C-alpha atoms as one frame of an Amber mdcrd trajectory, in Angstrom:
protein
 -28.242  73.107   6.408 -28.471  74.550   2.959 -29.505  72.587  -0.113 -25.875
  72.932  -1.476 -24.247  71.577   1.844 -26.689  68.509   1.722 -25.651  67.873
  -1.773 -21.858  68.232  -0.917 -22.337  65.833   2.065 -24.227  63.422  -0.049
 -21.688  63.492  -2.605 -18.807  63.114   0.048 -20.671  60.177   1.541 -21.077
  58.643  -2.073 -17.332  58.924  -2.677 -16.638  57.122   0.694 -19.251  54.512
  -0.156 -17.583  53.980  -3.657 -14.028  53.856  -2.207 -15.233  51.345   0.451
 -16.954  49.240  -2.292 -13.699  49.439  -4.274 -11.712  48.222  -1.360 -14.141
  45.474  -0.596 -13.991  44.246  -4.110 -10.181  44.420  -4.240 -10.233  42.332
  -1.007 -12.636  39.785  -2.563 -10.511  39.828  -5.732  -7.263  39.010  -3.536
  -9.098  36.371  -1.597 -10.382  34.621  -4.918  -6.959  34.712  -6.343  -5.381
  33.152  -3.283  -8.122  30.478  -3.224  -7.518  29.798  -7.023  -3.737  29.574
  -6.405  -4.582  26.979  -3.429  -6.779  24.949  -5.823  -4.149  25.009  -8.608
  -1.617  23.684  -6.209  -3.916  21.033  -4.854  -4.780  19.969  -8.353  -1.081
  19.776  -9.425  -0.330  17.804  -6.384  -3.001  15.353  -7.159  -2.016  14.939
 -10.609   1.594  14.148  -9.496   0.397  11.650  -7.035  -1.594   9.973  -9.587
   1.358   9.824 -12.069   3.484   8.408  -9.398   1.062   5.757  -8.314   0.702
   4.740 -11.990   4.427   4.437 -12.418   4.644   2.568  -9.151   1.887   0.050
 -10.271   3.531  -0.379 -13.499   6.881  -1.105 -11.791   5.133  -3.580  -9.552
   3.512  -5.386 -12.497   6.680  -5.609 -14.445   8.534  -7.132 -11.103   5.643
  -9.462 -10.733   5.986 -10.551 -14.271   9.735 -11.305 -13.908   9.341 -13.096
 -10.444   6.712 -15.284 -12.311   8.966 -16.310 -15.155  11.864 -16.874 -12.676
   9.684 -19.118 -10.624   8.353 -20.814 -13.740  12.088 -21.381 -14.845  12.974
 -22.878 -11.495  10.216 -25.220 -11.747  10.826 -26.464 -15.314  14.640 -26.654
 -15.012  14.463 -30.124 -13.134  12.058 -31.332 -15.992  14.333 -30.078 -18.735
  17.235 -31.811 -17.046  15.432 -35.074 -16.668  14.369 -34.787 -20.352  17.877
 -34.152 -21.345  19.318 -37.061 -19.426  16.589 -39.308 -20.810  17.341 -38.344
 -24.274  21.157 -38.983 -23.763  20.520 -42.583 -22.620  21.844 -45.150 -24.971
  19.197 -45.929 -27.562  19.209 -49.649 -26.401  17.510 -48.555 -23.190  14.187
 -46.919 -24.780  12.292 -46.821 -27.989  10.214 -43.910 -29.265   6.386 -44.412
 -29.299   4.168 -41.736 -30.707   6.888 -39.183 -30.103   7.584 -40.118 -26.452
  10.322 -42.577 -25.172   9.243 -45.800 -23.584  11.831 -47.143 -21.168  12.905
 -50.815 -21.504  14.381 -52.033 -18.411
């Protein structure tokens, strides 16, 4: 083989290597882009789940507050009724001492 033929063969091999490297880099880029898209999707899904969990906990807290107030009203209603009945008794049946009624039987 002459020197020119060797140079042509080396040059041709270099082009093939460059083309292979370019194809390899393109494949790596495509794979990296796919991975980035999967990571972005996973991050967005986690953000949405976190936001939903926060909203759900806020609703549960508000419901618990309302339920506690309802329970308190249920427990206080008989006391309020008793106090109302006591205050509506004829004045001859009780006298006020230190701001509280004292029953006279």
